[in-house]
Each structure stands twice: as structure tokens, then as C-alpha cells.
Short mmCIF file of C-alpha atoms and ligand atoms in Angstrom, two decimals:
data_model
loop_
_atom_site.label_atom_id
_atom_site.label_comp_id
_atom_site.label_asym_id
_atom_site.label_seq_id
_atom_site.Cartn_x
_atom_site.Cartn_y
_atom_site.Cartn_z
CA MET A 1 0.10 -0.03 -0.12
CA THR A 2 1.27 3.28 -0.92
CA VAL A 3 1.31 6.18 1.72
CA ASP A 4 -1.24 7.87 -0.35
CA GLU A 5 -3.50 4.72 -0.24
CA GLN A 6 -3.03 4.25 3.56
CA VAL A 7 -3.68 7.82 4.40
CA LYS A 8 -6.63 7.73 2.34
CA MET A 9 -7.94 4.31 3.99
CA GLU A 10 -7.15 5.39 7.39
CA SER A 11 -8.61 8.74 7.42
CA GLY A 12 -11.68 7.32 5.29
CA LYS A 13 -12.27 11.26 4.22
CA ARG A 14 -10.88 12.16 0.77
CA THR A 15 -11.21 15.90 1.03
CA ARG A 16 -8.56 15.67 4.08
CA ARG A 17 -6.22 13.57 1.71
CA SER A 18 -3.91 16.44 0.55
CA PHE A 19 -3.75 17.68 4.17
CA LEU A 20 -2.78 14.59 5.58
CA VAL A 21 -0.21 13.67 3.10
CA ALA A 22 1.56 16.57 3.52
CA ALA A 23 1.44 16.04 7.07
CA ALA A 24 2.18 12.56 7.14
CA ALA A 25 5.22 13.72 4.76
CA ALA A 26 6.63 16.19 7.41
CA VAL A 27 6.09 13.93 10.15
CA GLY A 28 6.88 10.77 8.58
CA GLY A 29 6.80 6.84 9.71
CA TYR A 30 5.06 4.65 11.77
CA GLU A 31 3.83 7.00 14.82
CA PHE A 32 1.93 8.95 12.35
CA TYR A 33 -0.45 6.00 11.43
CA ARG A 34 -0.75 5.08 15.17
CA TRP A 35 -2.20 8.39 15.96
CA ILE A 36 -4.55 8.22 12.82
CA ASP A 37 -5.61 4.61 14.12
CA ARG A 38 -6.59 5.43 17.36
CA SER A 39 -8.93 8.20 15.90
CA ASN A 40 -11.23 5.84 14.33
CA GLY A 41 -14.80 7.26 14.54
CA ASP A 42 -13.77 10.33 15.68
CA GLN A 43 -14.88 13.55 13.52
CA LEU A 44 -12.14 15.75 15.28
CA ILE A 45 -8.55 15.87 14.56
CA PRO A 46 -7.15 13.55 17.36
CA ARG A 47 -5.14 15.53 19.77
CA PRO A 48 -1.53 14.06 18.77
CA LEU A 49 -2.04 14.71 15.06
CA ARG A 50 -1.94 18.34 16.00
CA LYS A 51 1.97 17.40 16.47
CA GLY A 52 1.64 16.86 12.60
CA LEU A 53 -0.62 19.86 11.84
CA ASN A 54 2.45 22.27 13.34
CA PHE A 55 4.13 21.01 10.13
CA ASP A 56 1.26 21.59 7.90
CA GLU A 57 1.90 25.10 7.67
CA THR A 58 5.23 24.97 5.85
CA VAL A 59 4.22 22.10 3.87
CA THR A 60 0.96 23.52 2.35
CA LYS A 61 2.77 26.83 1.93
CA GLY A 62 5.37 25.13 -0.40
CA VAL A 63 3.03 22.80 -2.11
CA PHE A 64 0.23 24.93 -3.06
CA GLY A 65 1.36 28.37 -2.62
CA ASP A 66 -0.58 31.71 -1.57
CA ARG A 67 -1.93 32.65 -4.80
CA GLY A 68 -2.86 29.11 -6.27
CA MET A 69 -6.68 29.21 -7.23
CA ALA A 70 -9.05 26.84 -6.37
CA PRO A 71 -11.35 25.34 -9.01
CA THR A 72 -14.63 26.85 -9.85
CA TYR A 73 -17.73 24.64 -10.95
CA SER A 74 -21.11 25.43 -12.60
CA LEU A 75 -24.23 26.30 -10.87
CA ASP A 76 -26.09 23.30 -11.06
CA LYS A 77 -23.50 21.41 -8.68
CA ALA A 78 -24.44 24.07 -5.96
CA GLU A 79 -26.47 22.91 -2.78
CA GLU A 80 -27.70 24.73 0.26
CA LEU A 81 -24.82 24.92 2.66
CA ARG A 82 -25.35 22.98 6.26
CA ILE A 83 -24.92 24.85 9.10
CA ASN A 84 -22.02 24.40 11.28
CA GLY A 85 -20.37 26.50 14.10
CA VAL A 86 -22.54 29.16 15.62
CA TYR A 87 -19.91 30.95 17.95
CA GLY A 88 -20.89 34.49 17.94
CA LEU A 89 -24.36 33.94 16.25
CA LYS A 90 -26.44 33.01 18.99
CA GLU A 91 -28.28 36.17 19.56
CA GLU A 92 -29.80 38.12 16.69
CA LEU A 93 -27.99 40.91 15.36
CA VAL A 94 -30.36 44.12 14.91
CA PRO A 95 -29.74 45.05 11.38
CA GLU A 96 -29.65 48.79 11.65
CA SER A 97 -26.71 48.37 14.38
CA TYR A 98 -24.54 47.05 12.15
CA ARG A 99 -21.21 48.46 11.38
CA LEU A 100 -17.81 47.23 9.95
CA GLN A 101 -14.79 48.18 12.48
CA MET A 102 -11.39 48.65 10.40
CA VAL A 103 -8.76 49.46 12.37
CA GLY A 104 -4.70 50.06 11.12
CA VAL A 105 -5.96 51.86 7.84
CA GLU A 106 -3.67 54.35 6.17
CA GLN A 107 -4.53 58.01 6.96
CA PRO A 108 -7.95 57.08 8.86
CA LYS A 109 -9.07 60.60 9.23
CA ARG A 110 -9.33 61.19 5.42
CA PHE A 111 -12.35 59.13 5.37
CA ALA A 112 -15.84 60.11 6.25
CA GLN A 113 -16.28 56.90 8.02
CA TYR A 114 -13.52 58.24 10.82
CA VAL A 115 -14.38 57.68 14.40
CA ASP A 116 -11.67 58.06 17.32
CA ASP A 117 -13.10 55.01 19.55
CA VAL A 118 -14.40 52.29 17.28
CA THR A 119 -15.11 50.16 20.47
CA LYS A 120 -17.82 52.69 21.46
CA TRP A 121 -20.00 51.24 18.84
CA GLU A 122 -22.72 49.59 20.28
CA TYR A 123 -23.96 46.57 18.70
CA LYS A 124 -27.28 45.59 19.49
CA TYR A 125 -29.23 42.02 19.86
CA THR A 126 -32.71 41.01 19.92
CA ALA A 127 -33.25 39.55 23.38
CA LYS A 128 -34.25 36.00 22.15
CA LYS A 129 -31.60 33.03 21.74
CA GLU A 130 -32.53 30.84 19.08
CA GLU A 131 -31.10 27.75 18.48
CA ALA A 132 -29.77 27.04 14.77
CA THR A 133 -31.80 24.47 13.18
CA GLY A 134 -29.96 21.68 11.03
CA ASN A 135 -26.34 20.68 11.72
CA HIS A 136 -24.15 22.71 13.89
CA ASP A 137 -22.17 19.78 15.32
CA THR A 138 -19.13 21.21 15.45
CA LYS A 139 -17.69 19.69 18.58
CA VAL A 140 -15.47 21.57 20.78
CA ALA A 141 -11.85 19.92 21.49
CA PRO A 142 -11.47 18.40 24.91
CA LYS A 143 -9.97 21.36 27.20
CA ASP A 144 -8.57 20.31 30.72
CA GLU A 145 -10.98 21.35 33.21
CA VAL A 146 -9.38 24.41 34.98
CA LYS A 147 -11.04 25.34 38.38
CA MET A 148 -10.57 28.96 39.28
CA PRO A 149 -9.75 29.93 42.59
CA PRO A 150 -12.67 31.80 44.43
CA ALA A 151 -10.72 35.22 44.71
CA PHE A 152 -10.40 35.14 41.05
CA GLU A 153 -13.95 34.62 40.25
CA THR A 154 -14.84 37.24 42.54
CA ALA A 155 -12.26 39.81 40.87
CA LEU A 156 -13.88 38.66 37.42
CA ALA A 157 -17.26 39.41 38.79
CA GLU A 158 -16.06 42.92 39.68
CA LEU A 159 -14.38 43.46 36.64
CA LYS A 160 -17.57 42.64 34.70
CA LYS A 161 -19.66 45.18 36.99
CA SER A 162 -17.29 47.92 36.45
CA LYS A 163 -17.86 47.80 32.97
CA GLY A 164 -21.12 48.51 33.27
CA ASP A 165 -23.67 46.95 31.42
CA LYS A 166 -21.43 46.62 28.31
CA ARG A 167 -21.71 43.06 26.56
CA PRO A 168 -18.70 40.47 27.90
CA ARG A 169 -16.55 39.70 25.31
CA GLY A 170 -15.02 36.24 24.10
CA GLN A 171 -18.29 34.44 25.74
CA GLU A 172 -17.64 31.24 24.09
CA GLU A 173 -15.61 28.22 24.82
CA ALA A 174 -12.16 29.21 23.60
CA GLY A 175 -12.67 32.43 25.67
CA GLU A 176 -11.30 35.99 24.80
CA SER A 177 -9.25 36.58 22.02
CA ASP A 178 -5.60 37.76 22.44
CA ASN A 179 -6.35 40.71 20.07
CA THR A 180 -9.02 42.44 21.77
CA ILE A 181 -9.04 46.23 20.51
CA ASP A 182 -8.18 48.73 23.35
CA ALA A 183 -10.76 51.20 24.28
CA GLY A 184 -9.86 54.61 22.52
CA THR A 185 -8.82 52.55 19.23
CA ALA A 186 -9.42 54.97 16.38
CA GLY A 187 -10.48 53.53 12.98
CA LEU A 188 -13.77 53.58 10.65
CA LEU A 189 -17.39 52.11 11.00
CA LEU A 190 -18.12 51.29 7.42
CA THR A 191 -21.69 50.76 6.60
CA MET A 192 -23.25 47.52 4.68
CA GLY A 193 -23.43 50.30 1.65
CA ASP A 194 -19.74 50.68 2.04
CA VAL A 195 -18.68 47.18 1.92
CA THR A 196 -20.95 45.97 -1.05
CA ARG A 197 -19.99 48.91 -3.15
CA PHE A 198 -17.43 47.12 -5.12
CA GLU A 199 -17.99 44.95 -8.39
CA LYS A 200 -20.29 41.82 -7.66
CA GLN A 201 -18.32 38.36 -7.93
CA GLU A 202 -20.43 35.33 -8.02
CA PHE A 203 -18.95 31.54 -8.21
CA VAL A 204 -19.40 28.21 -7.11
CA THR A 205 -16.33 26.55 -5.09
CA GLN A 206 -16.01 23.98 -2.88
CA PHE A 207 -16.48 24.48 0.74
CA LYS A 208 -14.30 22.01 2.97
CA CYS A 209 -14.74 21.58 6.89
CA ILE A 210 -11.70 20.08 8.64
CA GLU A 211 -14.34 17.58 10.32
CA GLY A 212 -14.03 15.49 6.90
CA TRP A 213 -16.91 16.92 4.63
CA SER A 214 -17.23 19.01 1.80
CA GLN A 215 -19.98 20.73 -0.26
CA TYR A 216 -20.23 22.84 -3.40
CA VAL A 217 -21.57 26.17 -2.62
CA HIS A 218 -22.83 29.11 -4.71
CA TRP A 219 -21.37 32.62 -3.27
CA GLY A 220 -22.11 36.02 -4.02
CA GLY A 221 -20.28 39.04 -2.77
CA VAL A 222 -17.71 41.16 -2.94
CA LYS A 223 -13.57 40.78 -3.20
CA LEU A 224 -12.15 41.11 0.46
CA ALA A 225 -9.30 42.55 -1.96
CA ASP A 226 -11.33 45.24 -3.08
CA LEU A 227 -12.32 46.50 0.07
CA LEU A 228 -8.82 46.08 1.57
CA ALA A 229 -7.59 48.40 -1.55
CA ALA A 230 -10.38 51.04 -0.87
CA TYR A 231 -8.89 51.19 2.89
CA PRO A 232 -5.40 50.07 2.60
CA PRO A 233 -2.98 49.29 5.63
CA ALA A 234 -1.07 51.77 7.03
CA LYS A 235 2.77 51.40 6.31
CA LYS A 236 5.03 50.40 9.31
CA ALA A 237 7.98 52.78 10.21
CA ASP A 238 10.22 51.24 7.65
CA GLY A 239 7.68 51.71 4.85
CA THR A 240 6.99 47.69 4.72
CA LEU A 241 2.96 46.64 4.99
CA PRO A 242 1.89 44.86 8.17
CA GLN A 243 1.72 41.14 7.26
CA TYR A 244 -1.57 40.03 9.18
CA VAL A 245 -5.46 40.81 9.22
CA TYR A 246 -7.43 39.77 12.10
CA MET A 247 -11.25 39.52 12.00
CA GLU A 248 -13.79 39.06 14.81
CA THR A 249 -17.44 38.84 15.47
CA PRO A 250 -19.01 41.85 16.95
CA ASP A 251 -18.36 41.60 20.40
CA GLY A 252 -15.07 39.11 19.85
CA ASP A 253 -16.90 35.81 20.43
CA TYR A 254 -15.43 34.09 17.61
CA TYR A 255 -12.08 35.36 15.86
CA CYS A 256 -9.65 34.65 12.94
CA GLY A 257 -6.19 35.76 11.76
CA TYR A 258 -5.03 35.81 8.21
CA ASP A 259 -1.89 36.34 6.17
CA LEU A 260 -2.48 39.82 4.26
CA LYS A 261 -1.69 37.88 1.12
CA VAL A 262 -4.34 35.36 1.38
CA CYS A 263 -6.76 38.04 2.08
CA GLN A 264 -5.81 39.54 -1.21
CA HIS A 265 -6.44 36.19 -2.89
CA PRO A 266 -8.78 37.17 -5.65
CA GLN A 267 -11.22 34.21 -4.43
CA SER A 268 -11.00 35.39 -1.13
CA LEU A 269 -14.60 36.72 -0.90
CA LEU A 270 -16.96 38.88 1.49
CA VAL A 271 -19.93 36.87 1.13
CA THR A 272 -23.62 38.69 1.59
CA GLU A 273 -25.48 35.86 -0.45
CA MET A 274 -25.50 32.20 -0.85
CA MET A 275 -27.54 30.27 -3.39
CA GLY A 276 -28.74 33.77 -4.84
CA LYS A 277 -30.13 34.52 -1.61
CA PRO A 278 -29.35 36.93 1.20
CA LEU A 279 -27.14 35.19 4.08
CA THR A 280 -29.37 33.93 6.70
CA GLN A 281 -28.15 34.73 10.51
CA TRP A 282 -26.81 31.43 10.72
CA HIS A 283 -24.78 31.82 7.97
CA GLY A 284 -23.33 34.79 9.22
CA ALA A 285 -25.65 37.64 8.12
CA PRO A 286 -24.95 40.38 7.06
CA VAL A 287 -21.29 39.71 5.89
CA ARG A 288 -19.06 36.70 6.15
CA LEU A 289 -15.78 35.53 4.64
CA HIS A 290 -15.57 32.32 2.13
CA MET A 291 -11.78 31.50 1.29
CA PRO A 292 -11.65 28.42 -1.01
CA ILE A 293 -8.26 28.06 -0.23
CA LYS A 294 -8.94 27.47 3.67
CA TYR A 295 -10.35 25.29 5.66
CA GLY A 296 -13.92 26.28 7.02
CA TYR A 297 -12.96 27.34 10.37
CA LYS A 298 -11.04 30.31 9.04
CA GLN A 299 -14.53 31.16 7.10
CA ILE A 300 -15.55 33.68 9.68
CA LYS A 301 -19.31 34.49 9.75
CA ARG A 302 -20.57 37.78 10.78
CA ILE A 303 -17.47 39.87 10.64
CA GLY A 304 -17.44 42.98 12.96
CA LEU A 305 -14.02 43.96 12.73
CA ILE A 306 -11.26 43.70 10.20
CA ALA A 307 -7.64 44.90 11.89
CA TYR A 308 -4.20 45.07 10.18
CA THR A 309 -1.71 43.96 12.42
CA ASP A 310 1.93 43.11 12.25
CA MET A 311 1.66 40.14 14.79
CA ARG A 312 0.36 36.99 14.01
CA PRO A 313 -3.38 37.40 15.21
CA ASP A 314 -5.09 35.10 17.57
CA ASP A 315 -7.50 32.48 16.21
CA TYR A 316 -10.44 30.65 17.96
CA TRP A 317 -9.40 26.84 16.75
CA THR A 318 -6.15 27.83 16.88
CA LYS A 319 -6.60 28.16 20.58
CA LEU A 320 -8.19 24.92 20.80
CA GLY A 321 -5.19 23.18 19.13
CA TYR A 322 -5.76 23.62 15.82
CA ASP A 323 -3.71 24.63 12.99
CA TRP A 324 -3.25 28.23 12.53
CA TYR A 325 -2.78 28.01 8.65
CA ALA A 326 -5.29 25.69 7.89
CA GLY A 327 -4.50 25.70 4.24
CA LEU A 328 -5.90 23.07 1.70
N1 MTE B 401 -18.99 33.38 13.48
C1 MTE B 401 -18.42 32.10 13.40
N2 MTE B 401 -17.91 31.85 12.26
C2 MTE B 401 -17.57 30.62 11.79
C3 MTE B 401 -17.85 29.67 12.93
C4 MTE B 401 -18.41 29.84 13.71
O1 MTE B 401 -18.72 28.97 14.96
N3 MTE B 401 -18.59 31.24 14.38
N4 MTE B 401 -17.38 28.04 12.57
C5 MTE B 401 -16.51 27.97 11.08
C6 MTE B 401 -16.68 26.49 10.77
S1 MTE B 401 -15.65 25.13 11.93
C7 MTE B 401 -17.01 26.09 9.80
S2 MTE B 401 -16.93 24.40 8.97
C8 MTE B 401 -17.84 27.16 8.91
C9 MTE B 401 -19.61 26.47 8.74
O2 MTE B 401 -20.13 27.49 7.79
P1 MTE B 401 -21.55 27.21 7.40
O3 MTE B 401 -22.25 27.15 8.81
O4 MTE B 401 -21.85 28.78 6.76
O5 MTE B 401 -21.69 26.01 6.96
O6 MTE B 401 -18.07 28.38 9.67
C10 MTE B 401 -17.02 28.93 10.01
N5 MTE B 401 -17.12 30.08 10.72
MO1 MO B 402 -15.30 23.53 10.36
#
């Protein structure tokens, strides 16, 4: 049996094949297969495999390149995408209260949308907490239970109280992002009109979740590259550009980090429509990301903030042990 056949058989998931081959090539040898072996029947990437995931970054970059294009398909192939993962989406956002915060833009004061503190913007939610219908069985990687000392709990409660009734950030399992924007951070507050004024794009690509399933989806929206070109990053002191882009849902419950280059990929799409219909809440209304060259967990739904940064940004699933790069 070739390495290829073995990986295919052991994983049983065609969509993960190239990824696993890359990881296997990097880790090599018998141990790798033992890890996979123990994972039978488990939809999550098993814990030991994460050792391999750390190698994936360099390997996939070398093999596929950042600008490699994903194949596109005809419309009749497309189907309704399942709902998977609803972190940061559980409360319905009041559409009028939506703004896209942008931080790190070059000379932000030249734009009418400039504000001296983006964190003052208040997102509003309808009171009801609905449960998503359909599949949303993204499982959370097991975390060792940490019991906080009572003093810490009290301090935390007081901290929350001191912030008035401001919605606490990072309310999901992975907790608060390391890239929380401080109060007093200047930037832009864009409306959906500002976000959708670019040339409309439509294509069908394959959407791949690391859990091992994939679907063909018809996307509609604008190029993330167009938005970033209209609101470009401020150069650093040495004249170079920041390397990364950080995004999060309103109030920071789900968050992702990206290479700037990947955001400028022509197929990185700010999605406002799926299957020719406006995005629903569970798919990330009013705007979510699709990146056909990345796994699903990098395709953040309900984008509230886009920030340029020179430090590799935090990532919801990376906090729980997954590969930061998530390349296909
Ligand atoms: N805000 C937010 N975005 C998210 C997630 C999430 O839980 N919350 N899950 C991610 C994962 S793991 C996947 S596979 C896709 C699923 O997108 P879908 O629900 O539109 O199929 O969204 C990604 N983006
Ligand atoms: Mo996913």
C-alpha cells in the first residue's frame, strides 16, 4: 500500500487527503499512523495529530502557494450549505446596528467613516436566543478543566460590573481573543453600503470543513481584496506593510487571523449571498468570509472587525489546538 492509499484508507475522508499526505510527509513514519489509527470514528482531528498539524504550515505553503487558485464549478452543482458552528451568532443582530469596524487603515481621518474610538460602537441584539436548525455539530476540542480560585471569580465578577452593562467579550468556549482592541482605538465604521459598493462576484467552489465533509456552494459578494484596496493598511515605520489581518465577530466571540496575502487572494470573498439569496443569520449575516483555499474554520461568519496587524493574530480554533494556517 502506498502512503497515499494508506492515508486515504485510514482517514476515510477524501477531502482531508492532501492535507494528511502533507502532514504525513512532514512527520513521517509509523508513529503517525498509530495516531490516526486511534482516531477511528472520531470526527475531530485527534490530539496527537496536532503535532503533525504544526508542520502543515510550511508544507502546504510550499506545495500549493498562497496564490494558487481553487477550482470553480457550474451552478447546477451547488447545494444549500449545512449550518456548522454558531459561535458568536446565537443572538440575533439588529441589522441597523451593524457596522464593520476597520482598524490600522492608512490615514484614516481622510475618510468620512472615521471615528476616534471604534470600541464605543454598540451592537444591538434581539433578546431572544434561538437555537440553529440543521447541523451545527462542530465539536469543541477537549480542554482540561481548570477550576479558578474563588478570589479570581470574585475579581472577574467585579471587573464585569465595572464595565457597566457593556456586553462581555469572548463568551464562547475558547474565551477572549488575545487581539482584543483596546478602548480608544481609532478607525472606521463602515456600513453595509460601504462594504458592498464593489464589483459583484459570483462563483461556485467547494467548501471544506476539517471535520471531513465538503459541499459545493454558490457564493455572491465582493472581493475582500477590493475592500482592502479601498481602505489600505498604514505602512510601518520602515515603509513595509503589516503582514496580517485579524477579524472577529461583533463583541469578539469568534475570531480569525490571516496572512494579508491570503486576504488579497482573488477568491477570498466577502459573502453577502448564498445560493442567490441573502445570507441568513446562521450563515453569518450580514457578511461572512469565504476562502476556498482555507478550511471552513477560517471562514468567519458575521464579521464585525477587520484589523491590520503585524503580529500573527489569535484564532478561535488555534486556541483549541488547531493549525493556524488551515491551508488546503
Ligand atoms: N462566527 C462564526 N464563524 C464560523 C464558525 C463559528 O462557529 N462562528 N464556524 C466555522 C466553521 S468550523 C465552519 S465549518 C464554517 C461553517 O459555515 P456554515 O455554517 O455556513 O456552513 O463556519 C466557520 N465560521
Ligand atoms: Mo469547520
